[in-house]
Coordinates of C-alpha atoms in Angstrom, one line a residue:
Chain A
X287 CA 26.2 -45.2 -16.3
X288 CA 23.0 -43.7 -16.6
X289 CA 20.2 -44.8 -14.0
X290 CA 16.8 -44.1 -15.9
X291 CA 13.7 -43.8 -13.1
X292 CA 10.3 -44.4 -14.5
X293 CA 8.4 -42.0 -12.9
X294 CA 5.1 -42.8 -11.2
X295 CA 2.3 -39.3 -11.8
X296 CA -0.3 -40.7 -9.2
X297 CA -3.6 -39.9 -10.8
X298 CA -5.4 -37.6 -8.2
X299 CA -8.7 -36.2 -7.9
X300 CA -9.9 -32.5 -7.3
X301 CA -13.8 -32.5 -6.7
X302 CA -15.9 -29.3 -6.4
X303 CA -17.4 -30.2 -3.0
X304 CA -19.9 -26.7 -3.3
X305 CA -20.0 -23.1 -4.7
X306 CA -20.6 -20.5 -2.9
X307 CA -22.6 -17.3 -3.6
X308 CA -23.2 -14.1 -1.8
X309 CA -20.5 -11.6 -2.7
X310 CA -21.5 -9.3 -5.4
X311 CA -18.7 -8.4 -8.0
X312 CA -15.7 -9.9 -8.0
X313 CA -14.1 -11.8 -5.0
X314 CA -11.1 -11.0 -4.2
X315 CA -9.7 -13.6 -1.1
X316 CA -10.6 -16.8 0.6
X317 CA -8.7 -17.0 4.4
X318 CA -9.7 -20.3 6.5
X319 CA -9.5 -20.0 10.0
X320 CA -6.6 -21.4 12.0
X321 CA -8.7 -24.3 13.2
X322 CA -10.4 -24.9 9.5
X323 CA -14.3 -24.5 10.8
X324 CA -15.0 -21.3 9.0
X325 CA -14.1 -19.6 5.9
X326 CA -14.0 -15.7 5.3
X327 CA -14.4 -14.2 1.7
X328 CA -13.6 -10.6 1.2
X329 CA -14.3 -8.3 -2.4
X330 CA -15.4 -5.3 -4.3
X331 CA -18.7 -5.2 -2.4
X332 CA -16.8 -3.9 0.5
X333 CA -18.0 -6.8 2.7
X334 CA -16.9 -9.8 4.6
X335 CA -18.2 -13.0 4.4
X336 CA -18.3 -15.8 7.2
X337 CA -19.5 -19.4 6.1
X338 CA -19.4 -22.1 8.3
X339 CA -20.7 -25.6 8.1
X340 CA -24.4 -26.7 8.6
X341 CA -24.2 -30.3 8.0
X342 CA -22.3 -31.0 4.9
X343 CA -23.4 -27.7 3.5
X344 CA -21.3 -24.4 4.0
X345 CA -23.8 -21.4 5.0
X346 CA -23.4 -17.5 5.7
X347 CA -22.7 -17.2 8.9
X348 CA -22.3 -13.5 9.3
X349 CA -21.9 -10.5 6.9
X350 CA -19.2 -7.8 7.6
X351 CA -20.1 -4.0 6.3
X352 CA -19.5 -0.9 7.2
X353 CA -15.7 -1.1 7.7
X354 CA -14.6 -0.3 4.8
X355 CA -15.1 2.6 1.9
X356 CA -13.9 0.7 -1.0
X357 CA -12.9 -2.9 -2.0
X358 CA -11.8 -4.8 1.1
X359 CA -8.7 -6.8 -1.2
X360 CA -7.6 -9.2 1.5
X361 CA -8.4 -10.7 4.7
X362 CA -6.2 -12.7 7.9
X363 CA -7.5 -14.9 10.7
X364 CA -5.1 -13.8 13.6
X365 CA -3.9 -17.3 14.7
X366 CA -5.9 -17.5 17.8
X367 CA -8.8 -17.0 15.4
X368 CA -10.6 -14.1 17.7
X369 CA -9.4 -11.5 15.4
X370 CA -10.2 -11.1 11.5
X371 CA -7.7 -8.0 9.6
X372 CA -8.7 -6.7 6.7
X373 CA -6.9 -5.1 3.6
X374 CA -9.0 -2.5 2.0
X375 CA -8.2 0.0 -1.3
X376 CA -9.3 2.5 1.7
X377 CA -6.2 3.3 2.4
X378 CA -6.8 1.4 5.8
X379 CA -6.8 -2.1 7.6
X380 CA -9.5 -3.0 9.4
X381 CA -9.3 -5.5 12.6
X382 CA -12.7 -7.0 13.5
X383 CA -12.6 -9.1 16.8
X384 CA -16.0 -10.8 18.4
X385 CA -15.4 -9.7 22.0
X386 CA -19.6 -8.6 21.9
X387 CA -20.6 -12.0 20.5
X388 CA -20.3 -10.7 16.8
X389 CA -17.8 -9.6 14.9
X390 CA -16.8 -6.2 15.3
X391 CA -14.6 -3.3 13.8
X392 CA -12.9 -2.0 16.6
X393 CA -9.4 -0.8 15.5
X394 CA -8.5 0.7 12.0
X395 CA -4.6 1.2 11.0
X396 CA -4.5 4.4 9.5
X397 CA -0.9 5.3 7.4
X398 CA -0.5 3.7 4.3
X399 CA -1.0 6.6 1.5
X400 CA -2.9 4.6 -1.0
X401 CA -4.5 1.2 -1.7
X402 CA -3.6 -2.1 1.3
X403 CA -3.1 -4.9 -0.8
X404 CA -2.5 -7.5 1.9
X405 CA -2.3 -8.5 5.9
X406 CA -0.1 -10.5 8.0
X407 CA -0.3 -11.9 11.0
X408 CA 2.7 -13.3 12.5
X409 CA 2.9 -16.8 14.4
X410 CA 2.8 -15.3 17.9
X411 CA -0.5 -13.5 17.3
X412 CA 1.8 -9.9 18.1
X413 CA 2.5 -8.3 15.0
X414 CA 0.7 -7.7 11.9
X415 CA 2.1 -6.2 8.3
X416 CA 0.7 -4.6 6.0
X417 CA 1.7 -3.4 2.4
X418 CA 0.4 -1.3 0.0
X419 CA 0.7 0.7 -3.9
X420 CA 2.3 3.3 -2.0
X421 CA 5.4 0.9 -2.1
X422 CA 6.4 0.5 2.0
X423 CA 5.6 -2.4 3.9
X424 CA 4.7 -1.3 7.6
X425 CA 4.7 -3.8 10.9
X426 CA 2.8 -3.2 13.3
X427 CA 3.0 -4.2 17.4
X428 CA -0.3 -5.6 19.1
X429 CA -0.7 -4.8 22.6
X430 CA -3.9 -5.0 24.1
X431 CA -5.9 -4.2 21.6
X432 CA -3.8 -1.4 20.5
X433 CA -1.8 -1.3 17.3
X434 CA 1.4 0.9 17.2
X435 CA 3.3 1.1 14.2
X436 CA 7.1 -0.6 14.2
X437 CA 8.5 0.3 10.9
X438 CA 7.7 1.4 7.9
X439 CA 9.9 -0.1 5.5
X440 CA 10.6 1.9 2.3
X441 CA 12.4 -0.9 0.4
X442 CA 10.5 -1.7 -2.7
X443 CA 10.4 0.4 -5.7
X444 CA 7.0 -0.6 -6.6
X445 CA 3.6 -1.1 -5.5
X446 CA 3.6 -4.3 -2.8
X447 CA 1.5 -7.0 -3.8
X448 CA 1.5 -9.7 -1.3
X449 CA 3.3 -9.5 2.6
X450 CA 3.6 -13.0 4.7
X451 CA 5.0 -14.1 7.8
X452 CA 7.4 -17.7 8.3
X453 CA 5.4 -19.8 10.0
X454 CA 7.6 -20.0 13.1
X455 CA 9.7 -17.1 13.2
X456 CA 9.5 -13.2 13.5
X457 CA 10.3 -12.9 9.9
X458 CA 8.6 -11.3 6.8
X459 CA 8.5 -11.9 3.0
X460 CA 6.9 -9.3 0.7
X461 CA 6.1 -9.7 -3.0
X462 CA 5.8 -6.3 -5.7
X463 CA 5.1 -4.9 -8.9
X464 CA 8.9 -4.5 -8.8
X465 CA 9.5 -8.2 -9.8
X466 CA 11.1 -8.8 -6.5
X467 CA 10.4 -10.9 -3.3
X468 CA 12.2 -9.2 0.0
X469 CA 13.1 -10.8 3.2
X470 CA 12.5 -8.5 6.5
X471 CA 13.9 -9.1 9.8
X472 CA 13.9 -6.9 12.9
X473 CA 17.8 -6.0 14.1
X474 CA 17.7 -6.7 17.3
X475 CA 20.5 -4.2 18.4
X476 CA 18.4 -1.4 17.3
X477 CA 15.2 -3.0 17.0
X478 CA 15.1 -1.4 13.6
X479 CA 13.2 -3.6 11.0
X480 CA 15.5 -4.1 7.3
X481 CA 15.8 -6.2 4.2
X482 CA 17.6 -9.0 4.7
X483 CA 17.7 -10.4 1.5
X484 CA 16.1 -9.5 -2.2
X485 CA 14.7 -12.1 -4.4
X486 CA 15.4 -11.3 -8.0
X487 CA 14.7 -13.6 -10.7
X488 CA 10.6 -13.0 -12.0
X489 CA 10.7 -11.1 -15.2
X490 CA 7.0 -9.3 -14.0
X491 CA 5.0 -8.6 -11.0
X492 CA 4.9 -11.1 -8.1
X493 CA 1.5 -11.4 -7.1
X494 CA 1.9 -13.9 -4.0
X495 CA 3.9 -16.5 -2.5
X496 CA 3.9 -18.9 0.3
X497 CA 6.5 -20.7 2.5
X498 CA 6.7 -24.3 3.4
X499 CA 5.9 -26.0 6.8
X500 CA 9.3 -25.6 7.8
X501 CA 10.4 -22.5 6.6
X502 CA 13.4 -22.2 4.7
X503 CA 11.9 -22.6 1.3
X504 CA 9.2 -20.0 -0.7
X505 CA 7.1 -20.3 -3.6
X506 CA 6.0 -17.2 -5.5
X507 CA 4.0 -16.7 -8.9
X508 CA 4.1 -14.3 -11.4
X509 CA 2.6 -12.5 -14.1
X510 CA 5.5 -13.9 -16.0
X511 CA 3.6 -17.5 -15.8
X512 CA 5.8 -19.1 -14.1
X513 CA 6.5 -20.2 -10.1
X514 CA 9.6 -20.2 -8.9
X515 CA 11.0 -21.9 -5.8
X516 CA 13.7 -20.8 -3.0
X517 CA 15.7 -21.7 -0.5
X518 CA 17.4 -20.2 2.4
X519 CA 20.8 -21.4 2.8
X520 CA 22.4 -19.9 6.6
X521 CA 25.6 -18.6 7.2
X522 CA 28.2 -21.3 7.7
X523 CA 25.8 -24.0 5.3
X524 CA 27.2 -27.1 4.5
X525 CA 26.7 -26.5 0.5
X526 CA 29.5 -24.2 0.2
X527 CA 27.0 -20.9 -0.5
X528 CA 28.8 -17.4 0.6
X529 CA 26.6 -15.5 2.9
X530 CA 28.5 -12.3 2.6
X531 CA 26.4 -10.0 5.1
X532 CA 25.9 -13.0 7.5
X533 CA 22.9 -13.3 6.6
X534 CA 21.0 -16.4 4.8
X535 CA 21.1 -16.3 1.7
X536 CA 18.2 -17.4 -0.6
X537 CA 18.4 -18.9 -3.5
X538 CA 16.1 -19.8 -7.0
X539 CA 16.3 -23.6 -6.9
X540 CA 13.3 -24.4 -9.2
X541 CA 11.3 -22.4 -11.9
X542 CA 8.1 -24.1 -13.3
X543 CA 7.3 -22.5 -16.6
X544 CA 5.5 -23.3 -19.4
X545 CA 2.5 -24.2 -17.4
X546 CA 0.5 -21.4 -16.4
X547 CA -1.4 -19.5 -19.8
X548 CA -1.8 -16.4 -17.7
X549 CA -0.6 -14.1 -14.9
X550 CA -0.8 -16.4 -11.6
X551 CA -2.7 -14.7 -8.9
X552 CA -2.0 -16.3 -6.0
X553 CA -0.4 -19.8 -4.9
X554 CA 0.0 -21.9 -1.7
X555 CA 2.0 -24.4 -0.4
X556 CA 0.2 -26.8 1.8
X557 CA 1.3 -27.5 5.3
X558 CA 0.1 -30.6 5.4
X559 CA 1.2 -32.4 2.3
X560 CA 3.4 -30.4 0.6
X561 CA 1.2 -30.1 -2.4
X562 CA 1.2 -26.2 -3.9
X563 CA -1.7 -24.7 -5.7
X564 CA -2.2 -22.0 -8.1
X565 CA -4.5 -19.4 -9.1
X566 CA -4.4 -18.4 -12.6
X567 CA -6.1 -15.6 -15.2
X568 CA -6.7 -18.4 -17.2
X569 CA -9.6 -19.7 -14.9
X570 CA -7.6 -22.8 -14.2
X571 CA -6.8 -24.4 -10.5
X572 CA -3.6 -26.5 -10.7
X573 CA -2.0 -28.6 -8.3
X574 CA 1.6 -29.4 -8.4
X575 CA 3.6 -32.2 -6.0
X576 CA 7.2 -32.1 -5.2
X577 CA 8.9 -35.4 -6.6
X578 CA 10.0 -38.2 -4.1
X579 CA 13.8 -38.8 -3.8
X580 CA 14.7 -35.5 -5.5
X581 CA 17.9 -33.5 -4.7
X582 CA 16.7 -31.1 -2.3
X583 CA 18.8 -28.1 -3.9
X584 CA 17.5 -29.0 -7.3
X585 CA 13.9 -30.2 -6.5
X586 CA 11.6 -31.3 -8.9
X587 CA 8.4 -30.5 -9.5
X588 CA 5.1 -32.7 -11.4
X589 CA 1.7 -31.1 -12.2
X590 CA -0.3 -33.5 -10.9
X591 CA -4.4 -32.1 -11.4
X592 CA -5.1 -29.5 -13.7
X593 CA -8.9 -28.4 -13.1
X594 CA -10.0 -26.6 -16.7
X595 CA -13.0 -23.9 -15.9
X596 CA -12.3 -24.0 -12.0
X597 CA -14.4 -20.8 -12.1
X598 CA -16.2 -18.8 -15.3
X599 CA -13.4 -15.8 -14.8
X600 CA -10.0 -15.1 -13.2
X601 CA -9.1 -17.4 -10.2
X602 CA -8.1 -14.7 -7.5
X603 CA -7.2 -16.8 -4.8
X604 CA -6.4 -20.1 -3.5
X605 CA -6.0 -21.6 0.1
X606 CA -5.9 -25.0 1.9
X607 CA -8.0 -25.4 4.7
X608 CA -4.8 -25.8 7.7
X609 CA -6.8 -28.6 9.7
X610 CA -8.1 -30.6 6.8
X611 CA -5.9 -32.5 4.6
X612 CA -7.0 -31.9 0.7
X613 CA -9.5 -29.3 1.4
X614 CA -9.3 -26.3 -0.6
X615 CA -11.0 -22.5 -1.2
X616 CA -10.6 -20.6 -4.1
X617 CA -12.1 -16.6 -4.7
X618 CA -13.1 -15.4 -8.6
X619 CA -13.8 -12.4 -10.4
X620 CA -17.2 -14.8 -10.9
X621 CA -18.4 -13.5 -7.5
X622 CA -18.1 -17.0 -6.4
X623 CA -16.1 -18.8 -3.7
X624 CA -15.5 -22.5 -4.4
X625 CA -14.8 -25.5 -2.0
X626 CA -12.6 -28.5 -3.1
X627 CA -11.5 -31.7 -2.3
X628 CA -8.3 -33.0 -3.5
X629 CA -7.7 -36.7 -2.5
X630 CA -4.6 -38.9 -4.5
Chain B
X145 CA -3.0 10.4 -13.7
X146 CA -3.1 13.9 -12.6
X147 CA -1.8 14.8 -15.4
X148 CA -4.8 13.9 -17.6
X149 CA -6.2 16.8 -16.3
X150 CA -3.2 18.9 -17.8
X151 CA -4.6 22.0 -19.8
X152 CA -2.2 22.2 -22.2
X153 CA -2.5 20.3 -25.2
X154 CA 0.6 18.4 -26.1
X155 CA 0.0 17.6 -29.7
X156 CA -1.1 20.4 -31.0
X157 CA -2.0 19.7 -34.3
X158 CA -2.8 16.3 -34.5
X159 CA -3.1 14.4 -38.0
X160 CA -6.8 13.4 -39.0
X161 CA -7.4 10.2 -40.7
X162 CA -10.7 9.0 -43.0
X163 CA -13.2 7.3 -40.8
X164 CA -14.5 3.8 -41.8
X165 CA -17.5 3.2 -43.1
X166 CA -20.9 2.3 -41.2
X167 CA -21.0 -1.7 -41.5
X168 CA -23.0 -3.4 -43.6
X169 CA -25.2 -6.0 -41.7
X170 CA -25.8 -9.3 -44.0
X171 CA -28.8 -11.2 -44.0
X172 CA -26.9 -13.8 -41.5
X173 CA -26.3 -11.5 -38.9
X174 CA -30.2 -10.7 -38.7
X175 CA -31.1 -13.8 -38.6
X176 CA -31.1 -14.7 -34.6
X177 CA -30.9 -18.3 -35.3
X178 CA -27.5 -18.0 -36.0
X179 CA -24.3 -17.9 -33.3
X180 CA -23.0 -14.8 -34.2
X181 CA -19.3 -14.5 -33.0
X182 CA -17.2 -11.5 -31.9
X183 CA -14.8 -9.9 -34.9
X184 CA -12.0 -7.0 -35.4
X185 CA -14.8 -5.3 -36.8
X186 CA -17.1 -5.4 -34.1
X187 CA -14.7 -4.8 -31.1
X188 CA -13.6 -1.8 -33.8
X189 CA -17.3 -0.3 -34.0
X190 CA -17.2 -0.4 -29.8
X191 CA -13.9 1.7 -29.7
X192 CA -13.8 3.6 -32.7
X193 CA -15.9 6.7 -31.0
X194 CA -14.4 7.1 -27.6
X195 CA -13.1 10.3 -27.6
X196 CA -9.5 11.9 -27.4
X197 CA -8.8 13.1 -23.7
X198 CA -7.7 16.5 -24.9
X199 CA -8.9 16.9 -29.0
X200 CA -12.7 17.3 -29.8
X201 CA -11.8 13.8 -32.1
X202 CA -12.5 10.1 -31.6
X203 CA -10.1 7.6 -30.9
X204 CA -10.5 6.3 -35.3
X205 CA -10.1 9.9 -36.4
X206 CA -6.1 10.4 -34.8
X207 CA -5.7 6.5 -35.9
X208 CA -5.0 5.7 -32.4
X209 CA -7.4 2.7 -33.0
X210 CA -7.4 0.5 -35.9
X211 CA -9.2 -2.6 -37.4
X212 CA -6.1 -4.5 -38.1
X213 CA -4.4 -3.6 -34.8
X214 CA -7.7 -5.9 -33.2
X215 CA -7.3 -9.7 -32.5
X216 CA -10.5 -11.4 -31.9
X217 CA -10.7 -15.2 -31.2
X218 CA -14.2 -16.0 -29.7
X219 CA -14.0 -19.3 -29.2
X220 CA -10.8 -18.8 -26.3
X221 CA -12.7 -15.8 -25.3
X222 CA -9.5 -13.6 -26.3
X223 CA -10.2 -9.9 -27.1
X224 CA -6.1 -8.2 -27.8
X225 CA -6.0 -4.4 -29.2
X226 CA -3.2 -2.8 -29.7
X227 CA -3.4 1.0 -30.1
X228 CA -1.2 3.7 -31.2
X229 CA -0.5 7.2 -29.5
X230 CA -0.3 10.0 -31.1
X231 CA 3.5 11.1 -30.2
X232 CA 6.1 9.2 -28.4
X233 CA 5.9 11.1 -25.3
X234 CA 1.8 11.1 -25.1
X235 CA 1.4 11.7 -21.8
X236 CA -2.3 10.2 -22.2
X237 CA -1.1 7.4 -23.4
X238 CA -2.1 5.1 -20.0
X239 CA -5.5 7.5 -19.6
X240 CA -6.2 6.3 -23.6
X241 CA -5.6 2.2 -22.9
X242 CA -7.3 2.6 -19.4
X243 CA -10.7 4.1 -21.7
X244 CA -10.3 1.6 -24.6
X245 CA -10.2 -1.2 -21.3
X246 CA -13.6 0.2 -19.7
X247 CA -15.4 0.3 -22.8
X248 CA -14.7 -3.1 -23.5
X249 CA -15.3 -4.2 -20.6
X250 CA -18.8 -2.4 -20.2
X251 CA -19.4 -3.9 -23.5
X252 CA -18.1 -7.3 -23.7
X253 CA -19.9 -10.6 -22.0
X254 CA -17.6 -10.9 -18.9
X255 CA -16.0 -14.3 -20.6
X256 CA -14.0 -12.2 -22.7
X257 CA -10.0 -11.8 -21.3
X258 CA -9.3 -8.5 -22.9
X259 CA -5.4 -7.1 -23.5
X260 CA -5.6 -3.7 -24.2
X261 CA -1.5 -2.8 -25.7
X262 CA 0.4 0.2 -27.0
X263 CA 1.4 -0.8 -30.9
X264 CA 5.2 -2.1 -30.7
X265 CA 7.5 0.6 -30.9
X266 CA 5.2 3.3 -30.8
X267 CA 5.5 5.4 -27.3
X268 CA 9.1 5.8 -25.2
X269 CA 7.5 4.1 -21.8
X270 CA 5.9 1.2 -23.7
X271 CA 6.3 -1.5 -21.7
X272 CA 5.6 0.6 -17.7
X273 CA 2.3 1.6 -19.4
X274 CA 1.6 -2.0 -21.1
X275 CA 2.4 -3.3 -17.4
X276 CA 0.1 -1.0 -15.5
X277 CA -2.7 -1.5 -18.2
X278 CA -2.7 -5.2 -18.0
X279 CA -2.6 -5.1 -14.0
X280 CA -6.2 -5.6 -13.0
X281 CA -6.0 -4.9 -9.5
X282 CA -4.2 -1.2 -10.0
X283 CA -7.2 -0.9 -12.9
X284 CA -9.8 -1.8 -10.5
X285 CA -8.5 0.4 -8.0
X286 CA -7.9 3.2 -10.2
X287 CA -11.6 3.2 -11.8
X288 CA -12.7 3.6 -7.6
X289 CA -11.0 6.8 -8.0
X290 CA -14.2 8.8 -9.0
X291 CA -12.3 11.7 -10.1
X292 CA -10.4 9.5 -12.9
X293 CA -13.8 8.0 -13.7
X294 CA -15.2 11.2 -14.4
X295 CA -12.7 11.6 -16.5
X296 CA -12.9 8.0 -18.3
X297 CA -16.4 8.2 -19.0
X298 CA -16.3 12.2 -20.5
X299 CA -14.0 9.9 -23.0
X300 CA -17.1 7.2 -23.3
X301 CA -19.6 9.3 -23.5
X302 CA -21.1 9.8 -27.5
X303 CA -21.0 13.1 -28.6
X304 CA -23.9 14.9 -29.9

């Protein structure tokens, strides 16, 4: 017998809360600080912008030049939030700490042979990645102040879109022009970083993706217009899946397409509620929310807010604030940032 | 890209085609009051003279660009042109889409989400150049490269 379950699509509401001008050119990144109180925006105009609350309206706070050459394409809070790191199609990542009262380039990582297309910073504050068109993905050690180089990892085949650490553990996932997502973890016998798993399944470029609160699942979009979602299953998992190289295993449990018009940009999975959100070429924000009582290897997915016109041009990037449930930044080729409310 | 700079010229004799005609302007397009909406032809007047990277010719005189190879619809703001290299092996083939993509986007009200495609079929690496063409984040970095702009805009610039 057939048990048919009327599904219930909760009617949310995404309101554009203010829009935010100052970058010249298109904006490439939004990154909330760890506590949610300020907002950096980062683009072509080589500069880095700091808004912060006044009231109810969001202001400049500071403006970052001068560290960077060329298009700064991505920033990170460190999770302290005393540290800002920038990507930049320098060649170079910048870190910008505010030990003199102000924010302040101090430190630039010098070694990637062409354009940085994103930054990392893992959960313990102590290592940063970094990837780039020249196809490696480097991590890097912080002590005091100091950045050494731990690895340079040579295992995509194509330009490296999109690096990000699990949210508890020492590991890293990288996205690339090569279609493929890659799993890094350090070996701790030889303290020699390697790919512990590859990700194959997108039919184009992965531009981002973004792990869940816990960590054993990943969503990435595509230029192939579609997400997918993954799961890590460990060695010795109850479902039966071989993990030949004793290692976990990840697998494509979910692909949303049919969607998405254009190449997806960026996405992220909410810590908080579990909602993801997209970024797409087709100037849309959408929201999705993972289906109560689903099976957990063969989740389902409902789009729940689609938000037509979101910007004029190309969404570049979208983030949740982390301390504020339904909050929401988004980046443009508009030269706009955008703040959002989502409440259900 | 390096190789765009290549001095030797891989097609040597290249085969010329008729150029179209100047465009007639009707009485409606003069008259201001009236919306006036992006067509093939128009995107085709805005490409038709960039010039070949290595041949004293435009783009419309090798037939690399053509009217019917342009999709236009203005109302979804989608701009698709598909052009056609000159050999199979053209190794100007990404240096070619990357000049058709600046023009249109010098020219075109930033609305517009412009494809810029090598005719199905037509060159051996069609899809790695289609790829890199339509990746806007390797486009914007390559037009910071001011050596390759150089380049691209000797292409854009009108002759005299």
């Amino acid at each position: 017998m057939r048990t048919v379950r009327i599904k219930k699509v909760t009617m949310g509401i995404l309101e554009l809360k203010q829009s935010l001008t100052g970058h010249k050119g298109r904006v490439w990144n939004v990154c909330w600080h760890p506590k949610g109180i300020n907002l950096a925006s980062c683009g072509e105009d080589k500069t880095i912008i700091i808004w912060g609350l006044e009231g109810p309206k969001w202001v400049t706070k500071m403006i970052l030049t001068e560290g960077h050459s060329r298009t700064i394409r991505e920033l990170a809070w460190s999770p302290c939030g005393n540290y800002i790191a920038s990507a930049s199609f320098d060649a170079t990542t910048a870190v910008w700490d505010k030990k003199s009262g102000q924010f302040e380039c101090n430190s630039t990582l010098e070694g990637h042979e062409h354009e940085v297309k994103s930054v990392s910073w893992s959960i313990s504050g102590q290592l940063l990645a970094t990837c780039s068109r020249d196809k490696s993905v480097w991590v890097w050690e912080v002590n005091d102040d100091e950045y050494d180089c731990a690895a340079v990892i040579n295992s995509h085949t194509q330009d490296v879109k999109k690096v990000r650490w699990h949210p508890h553990e020492e590991i890293l996932a990288s996205a690339s022009y090569d279609n493929t997502v890659k799993i890094f973890k350090e070996d701790i016998a030889d303290s020699d970083w390697s790919c512990i798993a590859t990700l194959s399944s997108h039919t184009s470029t992965v531009w981002s993706l973004s792990w869940d609160a816990v960590g054993n699942r990943i969503a990435t979009c595509s230029d192939d217009k579609t997400i997918k979602i993954w799961r890590e299953y460990k060695p010795g998992n109850d479902t039966g899946v071989a993990t030949p190289n004793n290692e976990s295993v990840w697998k494509c449990i979910c692909t949303l397409s049919g969607y998405h018009t254009r190449t997806i940009y960026d996405i992220d999975w909410c810590k908080i509620t579990g909602l993801l959100v997209t970024a797409c070429g087709d100037d849309i924000i959408r929201i999705f929310k993972e289906d109560d009582n689903c099976d957990s290897h063969q989740p389902n997915f409902t789009l729940i807010y689609t938000m037509d016109n979101a910007h004029a041009q190309d969404v570049n990037c979208v983030q949740w604030n982390p301390t504020v449930a339904g909050q929401l930044a988004s980046a443009s080729d508009d030269s706009t940032v955008k703040i959002w409310f989502y409440s259900e | 890209m390096s190789d765009a700079m290549s001095e030797n010229l891989e097609n040597i004799n290249p085969k010329l085609y008729k150029k179209l005609d100047a465009r007639e302007i009707t009485a409606e397009e003069h008259d201001e009051d009236v919306a006036d909406e992006f067509d093939a032809r128009e995107i085709f007047d805005i490409i038709r003279n960039i010039n070949d990277p290595e041949h004293p010719l435009t783009l419309e005189e090798l037939n690399v660009v053509e009217q019917n190879l342009i999709e236009v619809d203005d109302k979804r703001n989608k701009v698709d042109v598909k052009f056609t290299p000159t050999i199979p092996h053209c190794s100007m083939a990404t240096l070619i889409g990357l000049s058709i993509r600046v023009q249109l986007l010098r020219a075109l009200p930033a609305r517009f989400k412009v494809s810029v495609e090598i005719s199905p079929g037509t060159h051996f690496s069609e899809a790695a150049v289609n790829k890199q063409l339509a990746d806007k984040e390797r486009v914007a970095a390559a037009l910071e490269n001011s050596m390759l702009l150089g380049v691209i805009n000797q292409c854009l610039a009108p002759k005299n």
